[in-house]
Amino acid sequence: VGCHTGDILKTLLRFAPNGQHYCFEPIPHLYEELTKSFPDNCHFYKLGLSDQVGTASFNYVVTNPAYSGFRPREYARNYEQEQKISVTTDLLDNIIPADVKIDFIKIDVDGAEFEVFKGAKQTIIRNKPVIVLEHGKGAADYYDTHPQDIYQFLVRECGMHISLLSNYLNGNPPLTEADLIKQFEQRLNYYFIAYPR
């Protein structure tokens, strides 16, 4: 979710070359390039995933497309050029058929991750996939999203754990809600992993 130029998709294909990969990218020229560059088991959608069906204004950062999103966010440079475009929005729950098993989800949507989660709730509860996500100050707070929201949704509503990638790989305990808040507020990390209990 937020396929961009497909760098993460290339890695996924190395480890799951025969899997079915569902890829979402709302920026038109990036979407077009993706459809030309990957095999047939990669299914591309020119959509901004959300918790709403329709169209929405999208802030395309021309000088640094990786910063693009439904809302402007904090930028590392103060001279980024922005352009408003209209994108189609939909829910992941509406795209993925109920009989398709989803094992892994990557979400990098520059602050809109909570909206993506809300639109993917049934898919997450049904499949309990491993989820790698970005969630950080300077992006999520522009959507009035707080780490408490993410923790409540993933842990209490979907029955997942949430952790740092390094902790997960080393078999350390998951984060508490207070841990996640500290990571967010102190800008210690913005990459996290959610996984089944």
PDB file of C-alpha atoms in Angstrom:
ATOM      1  CA  VAL A   1       0.000   0.000   0.000  1.00  0.00           C
ATOM      2  CA  GLY A   2       1.881   2.989  -1.362  1.00  0.00           C
ATOM      3  CA  CYS A   3       3.809   1.000  -3.974  1.00  0.00           C
ATOM      4  CA  HIS A   4       5.680   4.087  -5.245  1.00  0.00           C
ATOM      5  CA  THR A   5       8.412   2.842  -7.642  1.00  0.00           C
ATOM      6  CA  GLY A   6       8.198  -0.785  -6.506  1.00  0.00           C
ATOM      7  CA  ASP A   7      11.432  -1.094  -4.501  1.00  0.00           C
ATOM      8  CA  ILE A   8       9.788  -3.126  -1.726  1.00  0.00           C
ATOM      9  CA  LEU A   9       7.812  -5.105  -4.299  1.00  0.00           C
ATOM     10  CA  LYS A  10      11.091  -6.203  -5.929  1.00  0.00           C
ATOM     11  CA  THR A  11      12.250  -7.570  -2.582  1.00  0.00           C
ATOM     12  CA  LEU A  12       8.935  -9.344  -2.020  1.00  0.00           C
ATOM     13  CA  LEU A  13       9.219 -10.968  -5.441  1.00  0.00           C
ATOM     14  CA  ARG A  14      12.678 -12.271  -4.585  1.00  0.00           C
ATOM     15  CA  PHE A  15      11.268 -14.148  -1.588  1.00  0.00           C
ATOM     16  CA  ALA A  16       7.789 -14.931  -2.939  1.00  0.00           C
ATOM     17  CA  PRO A  17       8.202 -15.127  -6.726  1.00  0.00           C
ATOM     18  CA  ASN A  18       5.088 -17.266  -7.142  1.00  0.00           C
ATOM     19  CA  GLY A  19       2.845 -15.291  -4.784  1.00  0.00           C
ATOM     20  CA  GLN A  20       0.014 -13.005  -5.809  1.00  0.00           C
ATOM     21  CA  HIS A  21       0.911  -9.394  -5.005  1.00  0.00           C
ATOM     22  CA  TYR A  22      -1.730  -6.644  -4.740  1.00  0.00           C
ATOM     23  CA  CYS A  23      -0.190  -3.225  -5.247  1.00  0.00           C
ATOM     24  CA  PHE A  24      -1.747   0.214  -4.729  1.00  0.00           C
ATOM     25  CA  GLU A  25      -0.353   3.476  -6.094  1.00  0.00           C
ATOM     26  CA  PRO A  26      -2.497   6.585  -6.736  1.00  0.00           C
ATOM     27  CA  ILE A  27       0.082   8.783  -8.531  1.00  0.00           C
ATOM     28  CA  PRO A  28      -0.725   8.250 -12.223  1.00  0.00           C
ATOM     29  CA  HIS A  29       2.758   8.203 -13.771  1.00  0.00           C
ATOM     30  CA  LEU A  30       4.124   5.920 -11.034  1.00  0.00           C
ATOM     31  CA  TYR A  31       1.177   3.570 -11.503  1.00  0.00           C
ATOM     32  CA  GLU A  32       1.767   3.478 -15.278  1.00  0.00           C
ATOM     33  CA  GLU A  33       5.464   2.656 -14.835  1.00  0.00           C
ATOM     34  CA  LEU A  34       4.656  -0.095 -12.348  1.00  0.00           C
ATOM     35  CA  THR A  35       2.245  -1.805 -14.739  1.00  0.00           C
ATOM     36  CA  LYS A  36       5.024  -2.005 -17.350  1.00  0.00           C
ATOM     37  CA  SER A  37       7.776  -3.238 -15.045  1.00  0.00           C
ATOM     38  CA  PHE A  38       6.497  -6.262 -13.144  1.00  0.00           C
ATOM     39  CA  PRO A  39       5.212  -9.776 -13.915  1.00  0.00           C
ATOM     40  CA  ASP A  40       1.584 -10.842 -14.226  1.00  0.00           C
ATOM     41  CA  ASN A  41       1.323 -12.032 -10.615  1.00  0.00           C
ATOM     42  CA  CYS A  42       1.517  -8.363  -9.538  1.00  0.00           C
ATOM     43  CA  HIS A  43      -1.941  -6.775  -9.626  1.00  0.00           C
ATOM     44  CA  PHE A  44      -1.865  -2.973  -9.745  1.00  0.00           C
ATOM     45  CA  TYR A  45      -4.611  -0.569  -8.672  1.00  0.00           C
ATOM     46  CA  LYS A  46      -4.547   3.182  -9.307  1.00  0.00           C
ATOM     47  CA  LEU A  47      -6.129   3.889  -5.933  1.00  0.00           C
ATOM     48  CA  GLY A  48      -5.512   5.685  -2.700  1.00  0.00           C
ATOM     49  CA  LEU A  49      -6.595   3.161  -0.082  1.00  0.00           C
ATOM     50  CA  SER A  50      -8.688   4.697   2.685  1.00  0.00           C
ATOM     51  CA  ASP A  51     -11.804   4.135   4.764  1.00  0.00           C
ATOM     52  CA  GLN A  52     -13.964   5.965   2.196  1.00  0.00           C
ATOM     53  CA  VAL A  53     -15.116   5.117  -1.319  1.00  0.00           C
ATOM     54  CA  GLY A  54     -15.044   7.980  -3.807  1.00  0.00           C
ATOM     55  CA  THR A  55     -12.555  10.603  -4.919  1.00  0.00           C
ATOM     56  CA  ALA A  56     -10.294  12.800  -2.847  1.00  0.00           C
ATOM     57  CA  SER A  57      -7.808  15.605  -3.246  1.00  0.00           C
ATOM     58  CA  PHE A  58      -4.259  14.262  -3.103  1.00  0.00           C
ATOM     59  CA  ASN A  59      -1.138  16.285  -2.375  1.00  0.00           C
ATOM     60  CA  TYR A  60       1.404  15.207  -4.999  1.00  0.00           C
ATOM     61  CA  VAL A  61       4.875  16.407  -4.020  1.00  0.00           C
ATOM     62  CA  VAL A  62       6.418  16.901  -7.456  1.00  0.00           C
ATOM     63  CA  THR A  63       9.982  17.355  -6.184  1.00  0.00           C
ATOM     64  CA  ASN A  64       9.835  14.343  -3.848  1.00  0.00           C
ATOM     65  CA  PRO A  65       6.945  11.986  -4.659  1.00  0.00           C
ATOM     66  CA  ALA A  66       7.687   9.794  -1.623  1.00  0.00           C
ATOM     67  CA  TYR A  67       6.249  12.597   0.547  1.00  0.00           C
ATOM     68  CA  SER A  68       2.925  12.609  -1.322  1.00  0.00           C
ATOM     69  CA  GLY A  69      -0.319  11.907   0.485  1.00  0.00           C
ATOM     70  CA  PHE A  70      -3.877  13.026   1.063  1.00  0.00           C
ATOM     71  CA  ARG A  71      -2.597  15.884   3.211  1.00  0.00           C
ATOM     72  CA  PRO A  72       0.594  17.941   3.215  1.00  0.00           C
ATOM     73  CA  ARG A  73       3.024  16.776   5.867  1.00  0.00           C
ATOM     74  CA  GLU A  74       6.288  17.885   7.421  1.00  0.00           C
ATOM     75  CA  TYR A  75       9.135  17.953   4.894  1.00  0.00           C
ATOM     76  CA  ALA A  76      12.866  17.696   5.513  1.00  0.00           C
ATOM     77  CA  ARG A  77      13.429  20.439   2.914  1.00  0.00           C
ATOM     78  CA  ASN A  78      11.512  23.705   2.787  1.00  0.00           C
ATOM     79  CA  TYR A  79      11.401  24.042  -0.986  1.00  0.00           C
ATOM     80  CA  GLU A  80       9.276  21.075  -2.039  1.00  0.00           C
ATOM     81  CA  GLN A  81       6.827  21.759  -4.877  1.00  0.00           C
ATOM     82  CA  GLU A  82       3.278  20.482  -4.445  1.00  0.00           C
ATOM     83  CA  GLN A  83       0.432  19.878  -6.852  1.00  0.00           C
ATOM     84  CA  LYS A  84      -3.155  18.912  -6.047  1.00  0.00           C
ATOM     85  CA  ILE A  85      -4.529  15.974  -8.017  1.00  0.00           C
ATOM     86  CA  SER A  86      -7.770  14.022  -7.699  1.00  0.00           C
ATOM     87  CA  VAL A  87      -7.497  10.319  -6.900  1.00  0.00           C
ATOM     88  CA  THR A  88      -9.975   7.480  -6.561  1.00  0.00           C
ATOM     89  CA  THR A  89     -10.287   6.030  -3.070  1.00  0.00           C
ATOM     90  CA  ASP A  90     -11.512   2.660  -1.880  1.00  0.00           C
ATOM     91  CA  LEU A  91     -11.234   0.200   0.995  1.00  0.00           C
ATOM     92  CA  LEU A  92      -8.837  -2.726   0.950  1.00  0.00           C
ATOM     93  CA  ASP A  93     -11.758  -4.812   2.237  1.00  0.00           C
ATOM     94  CA  ASN A  94     -13.579  -4.037  -1.031  1.00  0.00           C
ATOM     95  CA  ILE A  95     -10.632  -5.070  -3.230  1.00  0.00           C
ATOM     96  CA  ILE A  96      -9.361  -8.307  -1.712  1.00  0.00           C
ATOM     97  CA  PRO A  97     -11.814 -11.205  -2.130  1.00  0.00           C
ATOM     98  CA  ALA A  98     -12.729 -12.965   1.105  1.00  0.00           C
ATOM     99  CA  ASP A  99     -11.311 -16.269  -0.197  1.00  0.00           C
ATOM    100  CA  VAL A 100      -7.860 -14.799  -0.924  1.00  0.00           C
ATOM    101  CA  LYS A 101      -5.351 -15.431   1.876  1.00  0.00           C
ATOM    102  CA  ILE A 102      -3.248 -12.383   2.686  1.00  0.00           C
ATOM    103  CA  ASP A 103      -0.011 -13.183   4.528  1.00  0.00           C
ATOM    104  CA  PHE A 104       1.828  -9.865   4.474  1.00  0.00           C
ATOM    105  CA  ILE A 105       0.933  -6.178   4.130  1.00  0.00           C
ATOM    106  CA  LYS A 106       3.332  -3.261   3.768  1.00  0.00           C
ATOM    107  CA  ILE A 107       1.898   0.222   4.389  1.00  0.00           C
ATOM    108  CA  ASP A 108       3.786   3.434   3.625  1.00  0.00           C
ATOM    109  CA  VAL A 109       1.247   6.223   3.121  1.00  0.00           C
ATOM    110  CA  ASP A 110       2.856   9.212   4.843  1.00  0.00           C
ATOM    111  CA  GLY A 111       0.456   9.627   7.715  1.00  0.00           C
ATOM    112  CA  ALA A 112      -2.776   8.109   6.366  1.00  0.00           C
ATOM    113  CA  GLU A 113      -2.124   4.627   7.780  1.00  0.00           C
ATOM    114  CA  PHE A 114      -5.031   4.744  10.226  1.00  0.00           C
ATOM    115  CA  GLU A 115      -7.480   5.384   7.370  1.00  0.00           C
ATOM    116  CA  VAL A 116      -5.967   2.447   5.475  1.00  0.00           C
ATOM    117  CA  PHE A 117      -6.299   0.224   8.543  1.00  0.00           C
ATOM    118  CA  LYS A 118      -9.940   1.144   9.094  1.00  0.00           C
ATOM    119  CA  GLY A 119     -10.687   0.218   5.485  1.00  0.00           C
ATOM    120  CA  ALA A 120      -8.829  -3.081   5.874  1.00  0.00           C
ATOM    121  CA  LYS A 121     -10.236  -4.236   9.207  1.00  0.00           C
ATOM    122  CA  GLN A 122     -12.016  -7.350   7.957  1.00  0.00           C
ATOM    123  CA  THR A 123      -9.029  -8.392   5.843  1.00  0.00           C
ATOM    124  CA  ILE A 124      -6.724  -8.035   8.866  1.00  0.00           C
ATOM    125  CA  ILE A 125      -9.026  -9.856  11.294  1.00  0.00           C
ATOM    126  CA  ARG A 126      -9.710 -12.652   8.811  1.00  0.00           C
ATOM    127  CA  ASN A 127      -6.086 -13.253   7.763  1.00  0.00           C
ATOM    128  CA  LYS A 128      -3.946 -12.003  10.680  1.00  0.00           C
ATOM    129  CA  PRO A 129      -1.138 -11.008   8.282  1.00  0.00           C
ATOM    130  CA  VAL A 130       2.257  -9.699   9.267  1.00  0.00           C
ATOM    131  CA  ILE A 131       2.115  -5.929   8.669  1.00  0.00           C
ATOM    132  CA  VAL A 132       5.085  -3.633   8.217  1.00  0.00           C
ATOM    133  CA  LEU A 133       4.076   0.004   8.561  1.00  0.00           C
ATOM    134  CA  GLU A 134       5.370   3.510   8.858  1.00  0.00           C
ATOM    135  CA  HIS A 135       3.874   5.591  11.664  1.00  0.00           C
ATOM    136  CA  GLY A 136       5.667   8.725  12.698  1.00  0.00           C
ATOM    137  CA  LYS A 137       5.401  12.244  13.980  1.00  0.00           C
ATOM    138  CA  GLY A 138       5.571  14.777  11.187  1.00  0.00           C
ATOM    139  CA  ALA A 139       3.161  12.705   9.110  1.00  0.00           C
ATOM    140  CA  ALA A 140       0.459  10.913  11.156  1.00  0.00           C
ATOM    141  CA  ASP A 141      -0.201  13.956  13.331  1.00  0.00           C
ATOM    142  CA  TYR A 142      -1.204  15.894  10.204  1.00  0.00           C
ATOM    143  CA  TYR A 143      -4.135  13.450  10.039  1.00  0.00           C
ATOM    144  CA  ASP A 144      -4.917  13.894  13.740  1.00  0.00           C
ATOM    145  CA  THR A 145      -3.791  10.287  14.227  1.00  0.00           C
ATOM    146  CA  HIS A 146      -1.999   9.308  17.414  1.00  0.00           C
ATOM    147  CA  PRO A 147      -0.111   6.164  18.406  1.00  0.00           C
ATOM    148  CA  GLN A 148      -2.948   5.363  20.808  1.00  0.00           C
ATOM    149  CA  ASP A 149      -5.250   5.061  17.763  1.00  0.00           C
ATOM    150  CA  ILE A 150      -2.917   2.615  16.051  1.00  0.00           C
ATOM    151  CA  TYR A 151      -2.439   0.570  19.228  1.00  0.00           C
ATOM    152  CA  GLN A 152      -6.167   0.446  19.972  1.00  0.00           C
ATOM    153  CA  PHE A 153      -6.935  -0.700  16.446  1.00  0.00           C
ATOM    154  CA  LEU A 154      -4.194  -3.284  15.894  1.00  0.00           C
ATOM    155  CA  VAL A 155      -3.893  -4.730  19.390  1.00  0.00           C
ATOM    156  CA  ARG A 156      -7.324  -4.390  20.967  1.00  0.00           C
ATOM    157  CA  GLU A 157      -9.581  -4.596  17.909  1.00  0.00           C
ATOM    158  CA  CYS A 158      -7.605  -6.860  15.565  1.00  0.00           C
ATOM    159  CA  GLY A 159      -5.810  -9.110  18.071  1.00  0.00           C
ATOM    160  CA  MET A 160      -2.280  -8.293  16.923  1.00  0.00           C
ATOM    161  CA  HIS A 161       0.984  -7.404  18.628  1.00  0.00           C
ATOM    162  CA  ILE A 162       3.036  -4.388  17.544  1.00  0.00           C
ATOM    163  CA  SER A 163       6.784  -4.118  17.834  1.00  0.00           C
ATOM    164  CA  LEU A 164       9.967  -2.639  16.457  1.00  0.00           C
ATOM    165  CA  LEU A 165      11.397  -4.647  13.583  1.00  0.00           C
ATOM    166  CA  SER A 166      14.595  -5.355  15.536  1.00  0.00           C
ATOM    167  CA  ASN A 167      12.670  -6.531  18.602  1.00  0.00           C
ATOM    168  CA  TYR A 168      10.495  -8.805  16.491  1.00  0.00           C
ATOM    169  CA  LEU A 169      13.483 -10.371  14.724  1.00  0.00           C
ATOM    170  CA  ASN A 170      15.288 -10.908  18.029  1.00  0.00           C
ATOM    171  CA  GLY A 171      12.248 -12.455  19.738  1.00  0.00           C
ATOM    172  CA  ASN A 172      11.791  -9.620  22.232  1.00  0.00           C
ATOM    173  CA  PRO A 173       8.378  -8.794  23.761  1.00  0.00           C
ATOM    174  CA  PRO A 174       5.969  -6.559  21.837  1.00  0.00           C
ATOM    175  CA  LEU A 175       5.539  -2.884  22.610  1.00  0.00           C
ATOM    176  CA  THR A 176       3.075  -1.677  25.201  1.00  0.00           C
ATOM    177  CA  GLU A 177       0.868   1.285  24.387  1.00  0.00           C
ATOM    178  CA  ALA A 178       3.200   3.498  26.464  1.00  0.00           C
ATOM    179  CA  ASP A 179       6.187   2.162  24.493  1.00  0.00           C
ATOM    180  CA  LEU A 180       4.559   3.026  21.175  1.00  0.00           C
ATOM    181  CA  ILE A 181       3.667   6.519  22.380  1.00  0.00           C
ATOM    182  CA  LYS A 182       7.279   7.080  23.457  1.00  0.00           C
ATOM    183  CA  GLN A 183       8.609   5.894  20.095  1.00  0.00           C
ATOM    184  CA  PHE A 184       6.254   8.305  18.331  1.00  0.00           C
ATOM    185  CA  GLU A 185       6.553  11.363  20.548  1.00  0.00           C
ATOM    186  CA  GLN A 186      10.333  11.189  20.835  1.00  0.00           C
ATOM    187  CA  ARG A 187      10.720  10.313  17.141  1.00  0.00           C
ATOM    188  CA  LEU A 188      12.820   7.284  18.050  1.00  0.00           C
ATOM    189  CA  ASN A 189      11.450   5.044  15.283  1.00  0.00           C
ATOM    190  CA  TYR A 190       8.798   5.242  12.603  1.00  0.00           C
ATOM    191  CA  TYR A 191       8.980   1.689  11.216  1.00  0.00           C
ATOM    192  CA  PHE A 192       6.943  -0.916  13.072  1.00  0.00           C
ATOM    193  CA  ILE A 193       5.713  -4.450  12.589  1.00  0.00           C
ATOM    194  CA  ALA A 194       2.350  -5.897  13.619  1.00  0.00           C
ATOM    195  CA  TYR A 195       1.965  -9.658  13.889  1.00  0.00           C
ATOM    196  CA  PRO A 196      -0.553 -12.191  15.222  1.00  0.00           C
ATOM    197  CA  ARG A 197      -0.695 -12.979  18.925  1.00  0.00           C
TER     198      ARG A 197
END
